[in-house]
Short mmCIF file of N, CA and C in Angstrom, two decimals:
data_model
loop_
_atom_site.label_atom_id
_atom_site.label_comp_id
_atom_site.label_asym_id
_atom_site.label_seq_id
_atom_site.Cartn_x
_atom_site.Cartn_y
_atom_site.Cartn_z
N UNK A 1 1.03 12.91 3.51
CA UNK A 1 0.28 11.72 4.60
C UNK A 1 1.93 11.46 5.83
N UNK A 2 0.86 11.55 6.85
CA UNK A 2 1.95 11.95 7.70
C UNK A 2 1.49 10.39 8.68
N UNK A 3 2.53 9.13 9.15
CA UNK A 3 2.20 7.68 9.38
C UNK A 3 0.63 8.04 9.78
N UNK A 4 0.22 8.52 11.40
CA UNK A 4 -1.13 8.30 11.21
C UNK A 4 -2.42 8.29 10.28
N UNK A 5 -1.72 9.39 8.91
CA UNK A 5 -2.81 8.65 8.02
C UNK A 5 -2.60 7.97 7.50
N UNK A 6 -1.76 7.61 6.83
CA UNK A 6 -1.51 6.06 6.98
C UNK A 6 -2.11 5.34 7.22
N UNK A 7 -1.53 5.06 8.23
CA UNK A 7 -2.31 3.89 8.88
C UNK A 7 -4.27 3.74 8.75
N UNK A 8 -4.96 5.69 9.27
CA UNK A 8 -5.93 5.47 8.80
C UNK A 8 -6.52 4.81 7.58
N UNK A 9 -6.00 4.25 6.62
CA UNK A 9 -5.43 4.85 5.38
C UNK A 9 -5.83 2.50 5.31
N UNK A 10 -5.03 2.31 5.81
CA UNK A 10 -4.25 0.94 5.52
C UNK A 10 -6.00 0.70 6.16
N UNK A 11 -6.15 0.94 7.76
CA UNK A 11 -7.57 0.32 8.63
C UNK A 11 -8.85 0.37 7.68
N UNK A 12 -9.16 1.76 7.08
CA UNK A 12 -10.35 1.74 5.99
C UNK A 12 -10.17 0.69 4.70
N UNK A 13 -8.91 0.53 4.92
CA UNK A 13 -9.50 -0.22 3.28
C UNK A 13 -9.22 -1.70 4.19
N UNK A 14 -8.81 -2.56 5.56
CA UNK A 14 -9.06 -3.50 5.54
C UNK A 14 -10.62 -3.56 6.54
N UNK A 15 -11.00 -2.76 7.13
CA UNK A 15 -12.44 -2.55 7.28
C UNK A 15 -13.38 -3.14 6.15
N UNK A 16 -13.12 -2.75 4.69
CA UNK A 16 -13.29 -2.80 4.01
C UNK A 16 -13.62 -4.02 3.44
N UNK A 17 -12.15 -4.92 3.62
CA UNK A 17 -12.43 -6.35 3.02
C UNK A 17 -12.54 -7.24 3.88
N UNK A 18 -12.53 -6.75 4.97
CA UNK A 18 -13.54 -7.72 6.45
C UNK A 18 -15.08 -7.42 6.34
N UNK A 19 -15.46 -6.52 5.94
CA UNK A 19 -16.71 -6.72 5.29
C UNK A 19 -17.19 -7.06 3.88
N UNK A 20 -16.63 -7.14 2.92
CA UNK A 20 -16.59 -8.17 2.52
C UNK A 20 -16.49 -9.52 2.22
N UNK A 21 -15.63 -9.80 3.37
CA UNK A 21 -15.47 -11.58 3.72
C UNK A 21 -16.57 -12.08 4.50
N UNK A 22 -17.46 -10.66 4.75
CA UNK A 22 -18.84 -11.64 4.92
C UNK A 22 -19.75 -11.06 4.62
N UNK A 23 -19.43 -10.26 3.51
CA UNK A 23 -20.67 -10.91 2.81
C UNK A 23 -20.52 -11.73 1.18
N UNK A 24 -18.81 -11.84 1.38
CA UNK A 24 -19.25 -13.63 0.40
C UNK A 24 -19.56 -15.09 1.73
N UNK A 25 -19.56 -14.83 3.01
CA UNK A 25 -19.71 -15.35 3.54
C UNK A 25 -21.32 -15.72 3.35
N UNK A 26 -22.14 -14.79 3.40
CA UNK A 26 -23.11 -14.16 3.14
C UNK A 26 -23.97 -15.45 1.92
N UNK A 27 -23.33 -15.26 0.57
CA UNK A 27 -23.72 -15.52 -0.36
C UNK A 27 -23.25 -17.21 -0.70
N UNK A 28 -22.53 -17.95 0.42
CA UNK A 28 -21.69 -19.03 -0.28
C UNK A 28 -20.36 -19.10 -0.85
N UNK A 29 -19.63 -17.91 -0.71
CA UNK A 29 -17.85 -18.05 -1.33
C UNK A 29 -17.70 -17.82 -0.06
N UNK A 30 -17.07 -19.39 0.48
CA UNK A 30 -16.44 -20.21 1.45
C UNK A 30 -15.00 -19.18 1.38
N UNK A 31 -14.26 -20.07 -0.05
CA UNK A 31 -12.92 -19.92 -0.34
C UNK A 31 -12.65 -17.87 -0.06
N UNK A 32 -13.36 -17.04 -0.95
CA UNK A 32 -13.32 -16.12 -0.08
C UNK A 32 -13.43 -14.94 0.92
N UNK A 33 -13.93 -16.16 1.71
CA UNK A 33 -13.91 -15.40 2.45
C UNK A 33 -12.42 -15.03 2.91
N UNK A 34 -11.98 -16.79 3.20
CA UNK A 34 -10.68 -16.82 3.62
C UNK A 34 -9.18 -15.78 2.78
N UNK A 35 -9.83 -15.61 1.56
CA UNK A 35 -9.04 -14.91 1.19
C UNK A 35 -9.29 -13.24 2.28
N UNK A 36 -10.10 -13.29 1.58
CA UNK A 36 -10.58 -11.77 2.15
C UNK A 36 -10.11 -10.35 3.74
N UNK A 37 -10.36 -12.01 4.47
CA UNK A 37 -9.88 -12.54 5.65
C UNK A 37 -8.69 -11.90 6.08
N UNK A 38 -7.93 -12.51 4.71
CA UNK A 38 -6.14 -12.69 5.09
C UNK A 38 -5.92 -11.75 4.72
N UNK A 39 -6.12 -10.48 3.47
CA UNK A 39 -6.40 -9.56 2.87
C UNK A 39 -6.34 -8.64 4.30
N UNK A 40 -8.13 -8.71 5.08
CA UNK A 40 -7.80 -8.00 5.97
C UNK A 40 -7.01 -7.56 7.29
N UNK A 41 -6.82 -8.37 7.67
CA UNK A 41 -5.64 -8.79 8.16
C UNK A 41 -3.86 -8.53 7.91
N UNK A 42 -3.36 -8.20 6.59
CA UNK A 42 -2.04 -8.29 6.14
C UNK A 42 -3.00 -6.16 6.48
N UNK A 43 -3.65 -5.87 6.41
CA UNK A 43 -3.74 -4.85 5.45
C UNK A 43 -3.55 -3.92 7.23
N UNK A 44 -4.00 -4.37 8.41
CA UNK A 44 -4.56 -3.89 9.35
C UNK A 44 -3.13 -3.59 10.62
N UNK A 45 -2.36 -4.84 9.54
CA UNK A 45 -1.07 -4.74 10.08
C UNK A 45 0.11 -4.42 9.65
N UNK A 46 0.11 -3.65 8.29
CA UNK A 46 0.77 -3.07 7.47
C UNK A 46 0.53 -2.28 7.59
N UNK A 47 -0.79 -2.05 8.09
CA UNK A 47 -1.25 0.02 8.39
C UNK A 47 -0.11 -0.08 10.18
N UNK A 48 -0.56 -1.03 11.18
CA UNK A 48 0.20 -0.68 12.61
C UNK A 48 1.84 -0.17 12.42
N UNK A 49 2.48 -1.42 10.88
CA UNK A 49 4.00 -1.30 10.70
C UNK A 49 4.53 0.07 9.93
N UNK A 50 3.17 0.91 10.11
CA UNK A 50 3.29 1.79 9.35
C UNK A 50 4.09 3.07 10.32
N UNK A 51 2.75 3.02 11.06
CA UNK A 51 2.17 3.91 12.80
C UNK A 51 3.47 3.98 13.80
N UNK A 52 3.90 2.65 13.72
CA UNK A 52 4.49 2.45 15.12
C UNK A 52 6.69 2.35 13.72
N UNK A 53 6.02 2.42 13.36
CA UNK A 53 7.71 3.14 12.13
C UNK A 53 8.14 3.87 11.34
N UNK A 54 6.54 4.07 11.28
CA UNK A 54 6.55 5.73 9.85
C UNK A 54 7.64 4.62 9.09
N UNK A 55 7.95 3.94 8.54
CA UNK A 55 8.12 2.76 7.57
C UNK A 55 7.01 2.51 7.02
N UNK A 56 7.39 2.05 5.54
CA UNK A 56 6.13 0.95 4.37
C UNK A 56 6.69 -0.09 5.00
N UNK A 57 5.77 -1.30 5.08
CA UNK A 57 6.15 -2.84 5.66
C UNK A 57 6.39 -3.22 4.48
N UNK A 58 7.64 -4.20 4.43
CA UNK A 58 8.06 -5.17 3.48
C UNK A 58 6.71 -5.52 2.36
N UNK A 59 7.12 -5.76 1.61
CA UNK A 59 6.20 -6.35 0.15
C UNK A 59 6.20 -7.38 0.14
N UNK A 60 5.26 -8.00 1.16
CA UNK A 60 4.87 -9.60 1.09
C UNK A 60 3.52 -10.02 2.43
N UNK A 61 3.41 -10.55 2.12
CA UNK A 61 2.08 -11.09 2.10
C UNK A 61 2.23 -12.53 3.76
N UNK A 62 3.72 -12.29 4.35
CA UNK A 62 3.72 -12.82 5.64
C UNK A 62 3.21 -12.26 7.30
N UNK A 63 2.30 -11.67 7.21
CA UNK A 63 1.40 -11.47 7.61
C UNK A 63 2.03 -10.84 9.76
N UNK A 64 2.86 -12.62 9.86
CA UNK A 64 3.38 -13.13 11.51
C UNK A 64 4.50 -12.40 10.32
N UNK A 65 5.67 -11.86 9.81
CA UNK A 65 6.73 -11.47 9.51
C UNK A 65 6.71 -10.32 10.21
N UNK A 66 5.85 -9.39 9.04
CA UNK A 66 5.78 -7.99 9.24
C UNK A 66 5.24 -7.31 11.16
N UNK A 67 4.28 -8.20 11.46
CA UNK A 67 3.55 -7.94 13.20
C UNK A 67 5.07 -8.24 13.85
N UNK A 68 5.74 -9.48 13.33
CA UNK A 68 6.98 -9.75 14.18
C UNK A 68 8.29 -8.31 13.77
N UNK A 69 8.38 -8.63 12.78
CA UNK A 69 9.13 -6.88 12.58
C UNK A 69 9.08 -6.07 13.08
N UNK A 70 7.67 -5.28 13.06
CA UNK A 70 7.01 -4.37 13.84
C UNK A 70 7.47 -4.64 16.53
N UNK A 71 6.42 -5.71 15.91
CA UNK A 71 6.80 -5.23 17.77
C UNK A 71 7.46 -6.13 18.29
N UNK A 72 9.13 -6.44 17.64
CA UNK A 72 10.23 -6.64 17.60
C UNK A 72 11.57 -5.47 18.06
N UNK A 73 11.24 -4.57 17.81
CA UNK A 73 11.67 -3.48 18.16
C UNK A 73 11.22 -3.08 19.51
N UNK A 74 12.49 -3.18 20.92
CA UNK A 74 11.98 -2.69 21.37
C UNK A 74 11.39 -1.99 22.17
N UNK A 75 11.42 -0.42 21.90
CA UNK A 75 10.79 0.70 21.89
C UNK A 75 9.20 0.70 21.41
N UNK A 76 8.65 -0.04 20.52
CA UNK A 76 7.39 -0.15 20.03
C UNK A 76 7.03 -1.72 21.73
N UNK A 77 7.76 -2.69 21.15
CA UNK A 77 7.00 -3.58 22.53
C UNK A 77 6.67 -2.64 24.27
N UNK A 78 7.73 -1.73 23.93
CA UNK A 78 7.85 -1.19 25.77
C UNK A 78 6.42 -0.38 26.02
N UNK A 79 5.94 0.11 24.62
CA UNK A 79 4.82 1.21 24.65
C UNK A 79 3.44 0.57 24.54
N UNK A 80 3.76 -0.50 24.42
CA UNK A 80 2.09 -1.95 24.59
C UNK A 80 1.85 -2.01 25.51
N UNK A 81 0.78 -1.56 26.73
CA UNK A 81 0.58 -1.66 27.92
C UNK A 81 -0.40 -2.86 28.26
N UNK A 82 -0.42 -3.69 27.37
CA UNK A 82 -1.47 -4.64 27.62
C UNK A 82 -0.69 -5.99 28.16
N UNK A 83 -0.70 -5.93 28.96
CA UNK A 83 0.22 -7.67 29.89
C UNK A 83 -0.47 -8.50 29.25
N UNK A 84 -1.19 -8.78 27.99
CA UNK A 84 -1.80 -10.27 28.02
C UNK A 84 -0.86 -10.27 26.34
N UNK A 85 -0.13 -9.40 26.20
CA UNK A 85 0.34 -8.91 24.97
C UNK A 85 1.10 -10.11 24.14
N UNK A 86 1.78 -10.70 24.95
CA UNK A 86 3.68 -12.01 24.95
C UNK A 86 2.14 -13.02 24.00
N UNK A 87 1.21 -13.19 25.28
CA UNK A 87 0.25 -14.82 25.02
C UNK A 87 -0.37 -14.49 23.95
N UNK A 88 -1.25 -13.15 23.88
CA UNK A 88 -1.72 -13.10 22.93
C UNK A 88 -1.24 -13.27 21.50
N UNK A 89 -0.23 -12.44 21.04
CA UNK A 89 1.08 -12.21 20.62
C UNK A 89 1.19 -13.47 19.33
N UNK A 90 1.94 -14.73 20.79
CA UNK A 90 1.46 -15.96 19.74
C UNK A 90 0.46 -16.90 19.47
N UNK A 91 -0.35 -16.38 19.92
CA UNK A 91 -1.90 -17.69 19.48
C UNK A 91 -1.42 -16.51 17.93
N UNK A 92 -2.09 -15.03 17.61
CA UNK A 92 -2.57 -14.53 16.71
C UNK A 92 -1.34 -15.48 15.72
N UNK A 93 -0.30 -15.36 16.19
CA UNK A 93 0.89 -15.60 14.96
C UNK A 93 0.57 -16.86 14.45
N UNK A 94 0.09 -18.09 14.58
CA UNK A 94 -0.77 -18.66 14.34
C UNK A 94 -1.48 -18.67 14.03
N UNK A 95 -1.87 -17.98 13.85
CA UNK A 95 -3.18 -17.63 13.27
C UNK A 95 -2.79 -17.33 11.70
N UNK A 96 -2.21 -16.16 11.87
CA UNK A 96 -1.60 -15.27 10.90
C UNK A 96 -0.51 -16.57 9.34
N UNK A 97 -0.32 -17.23 9.89
CA UNK A 97 -0.09 -18.24 9.53
C UNK A 97 -0.70 -18.84 8.83
N UNK A 98 -1.51 -19.88 9.46
CA UNK A 98 -3.16 -20.73 8.50
C UNK A 98 -3.57 -18.96 7.40
N UNK A 99 -3.57 -18.11 7.55
CA UNK A 99 -3.74 -17.10 6.80
C UNK A 99 -3.05 -16.62 5.53
N UNK A 100 -1.64 -16.83 5.30
CA UNK A 100 -0.98 -17.41 4.44
C UNK A 100 -1.29 -17.93 4.13
N UNK A 101 -1.98 -19.32 4.18
CA UNK A 101 -1.94 -20.46 3.40
C UNK A 101 -2.93 -20.61 2.44
N UNK A 102 -4.36 -19.39 2.90
CA UNK A 102 -4.85 -18.80 2.48
C UNK A 102 -4.76 -17.87 0.83
N UNK A 103 -3.11 -17.35 1.10
CA UNK A 103 -3.49 -16.05 0.71
C UNK A 103 -3.13 -16.99 -0.97
N UNK A 104 -2.04 -17.88 -0.97
CA UNK A 104 -1.00 -17.86 -1.75
C UNK A 104 -2.12 -19.48 -2.52
N UNK A 105 -2.37 -19.43 -1.38
CA UNK A 105 -3.48 -20.82 -2.40
C UNK A 105 -4.87 -20.24 -3.18
N UNK A 106 -5.61 -19.00 -3.39
CA UNK A 106 -5.80 -18.17 -3.27
C UNK A 106 -4.95 -18.09 -5.14
N UNK A 107 -3.80 -17.22 -4.79
CA UNK A 107 -3.36 -17.13 -6.33
C UNK A 107 -2.45 -17.46 -6.82
N UNK A 108 -2.48 -18.93 -6.31
CA UNK A 108 -2.03 -19.98 -7.83
C UNK A 108 -2.76 -21.29 -7.97
N UNK A 109 -3.49 -21.15 -8.67
CA UNK A 109 -5.13 -21.64 -9.42
C UNK A 109 -5.05 -23.13 -9.07
N UNK A 110 -3.78 -24.36 -9.29
CA UNK A 110 -3.95 -25.33 -9.23
C UNK A 110 -3.87 -25.45 -7.68
N UNK A 111 -3.85 -24.84 -6.28
CA UNK A 111 -4.01 -25.15 -4.84
C UNK A 111 -5.03 -24.71 -5.09
N UNK A 112 -6.14 -23.95 -6.05
CA UNK A 112 -7.64 -22.95 -6.13
C UNK A 112 -8.37 -24.47 -5.79
N UNK A 113 -8.69 -24.65 -6.01
CA UNK A 113 -10.09 -26.02 -7.10
C UNK A 113 -9.83 -27.35 -5.42
N UNK A 114 -8.43 -26.94 -5.39
CA UNK A 114 -8.53 -28.29 -4.27
C UNK A 114 -8.77 -27.15 -2.21
N UNK A 115 -8.15 -26.34 -2.30
CA UNK A 115 -8.44 -25.21 -1.21
C UNK A 115 -9.86 -25.07 -1.55
N UNK A 116 -10.66 -25.03 -2.08
CA UNK A 116 -12.34 -24.95 -2.23
C UNK A 116 -12.94 -26.15 -0.92
N UNK A 117 -12.63 -27.26 -1.78
CA UNK A 117 -12.99 -28.29 -1.00
C UNK A 117 -12.97 -28.31 0.68
N UNK A 118 -11.68 -27.93 0.71
CA UNK A 118 -11.35 -27.79 2.64
C UNK A 118 -12.49 -26.86 3.39
N UNK A 119 -13.03 -25.73 2.77
CA UNK A 119 -13.36 -25.36 3.28
C UNK A 119 -14.46 -24.66 3.42
N UNK A 120 -15.05 -25.85 4.09
CA UNK A 120 -16.64 -25.27 4.81
C UNK A 120 -17.60 -24.43 4.97
N UNK A 121 -18.83 -24.57 4.95
CA UNK A 121 -19.18 -23.31 5.37
C UNK A 121 -19.68 -22.97 7.35
N UNK A 122 -19.33 -24.15 7.89
CA UNK A 122 -18.47 -23.64 9.49
C UNK A 122 -16.85 -23.78 9.41
N UNK A 123 -16.19 -24.31 8.71
CA UNK A 123 -14.85 -23.42 8.61
C UNK A 123 -14.62 -22.18 7.91
N UNK A 124 -15.14 -21.39 7.28
CA UNK A 124 -14.98 -19.98 6.93
C UNK A 124 -16.20 -18.98 8.22
N UNK A 125 -16.79 -19.84 8.56
CA UNK A 125 -17.17 -18.94 10.47
C UNK A 125 -16.32 -19.10 10.86
N UNK A 126 -15.97 -19.74 11.38
CA UNK A 126 -14.74 -19.99 11.98
C UNK A 126 -13.34 -18.95 11.80
N UNK A 127 -12.94 -18.94 10.84
CA UNK A 127 -11.98 -18.22 10.27
C UNK A 127 -12.61 -16.44 10.45
N UNK A 128 -13.79 -16.36 10.11
CA UNK A 128 -14.59 -15.66 9.55
C UNK A 128 -14.85 -14.70 11.23
N UNK A 129 -15.40 -15.13 12.14
CA UNK A 129 -15.00 -15.08 13.96
C UNK A 129 -14.25 -14.57 14.13
N UNK A 130 -12.82 -15.22 14.05
CA UNK A 130 -11.76 -15.27 14.06
C UNK A 130 -10.90 -14.12 13.51
N UNK A 131 -11.19 -13.42 12.86
CA UNK A 131 -10.76 -12.89 11.97
C UNK A 131 -11.62 -11.51 12.99
N UNK A 132 -12.22 -11.35 13.08
CA UNK A 132 -12.83 -10.16 13.79
C UNK A 132 -12.17 -9.95 14.64
N UNK A 133 -12.01 -10.80 15.78
CA UNK A 133 -11.42 -11.06 17.19
C UNK A 133 -10.13 -10.54 17.09
N UNK A 134 -9.16 -10.82 15.70
CA UNK A 134 -8.05 -10.52 15.66
C UNK A 134 -7.64 -8.94 15.01
N UNK A 135 -8.78 -8.86 14.75
CA UNK A 135 -8.79 -7.20 13.62
C UNK A 135 -9.31 -6.19 14.80
N UNK A 136 -9.88 -6.50 15.44
CA UNK A 136 -10.30 -6.39 16.72
C UNK A 136 -8.89 -4.90 17.78
N UNK A 137 -8.18 -6.37 18.18
CA UNK A 137 -7.17 -6.60 19.12
C UNK A 137 -6.17 -5.87 18.38
N UNK A 138 -6.04 -6.15 16.77
CA UNK A 138 -5.02 -5.65 16.63
C UNK A 138 -5.33 -4.06 16.56
N UNK A 139 -6.03 -3.47 15.96
CA UNK A 139 -7.59 -2.48 16.29
C UNK A 139 -6.43 -1.53 17.35
N UNK A 140 -7.18 -2.49 18.72
CA UNK A 140 -6.79 -1.63 19.59
C UNK A 140 -5.26 -1.29 19.93
N UNK A 141 -3.64 -2.04 19.41
CA UNK A 141 -3.58 -1.40 19.02
C UNK A 141 -2.91 -0.10 18.78
N UNK A 142 -3.51 0.54 18.72
CA UNK A 142 -2.33 2.12 17.43
C UNK A 142 -3.62 2.49 18.55
N UNK A 143 -4.07 2.40 19.50
CA UNK A 143 -4.21 3.30 20.94
C UNK A 143 -2.40 4.02 21.38
N UNK A 144 -1.89 3.01 21.34
CA UNK A 144 -0.83 3.11 22.90
C UNK A 144 0.78 3.89 20.91
N UNK A 145 -0.10 3.61 20.53
CA UNK A 145 0.97 4.76 20.14
C UNK A 145 0.20 6.68 18.45
N UNK A 146 -1.37 6.18 19.00
CA UNK A 146 -2.12 7.56 18.10
C UNK A 146 -1.68 8.62 19.29
#
């Protein structure tokens, strides 16, 4: 597969994960909404990394690290024609850090029970809505490379 095909593969499974987050929200599984949102955003960022660098992303779940590694490359940053890129990048980098918390908490059972009590229906909705917004923006970044 070439880098475009790999990106599209990652995008497909990222979309599936986001749809799974929606299904979990509808069924009241709010902890899994957060986890699947994290998975979705991580996968689209890994796809963008492949698209822009033609290399596999590092084996990490730190979305901000992967995203910044991709767009700290001057040639990649110059391709982005969105005047608000840096402002949006800062805002979403903070959200990436929040999502990492949900990944770690889901993977380690000692935190899972405690975390599930913090994710209310409203919090799950906020995470889901923000993830949809971020997903759309991330997906739009492919236009500068495809």
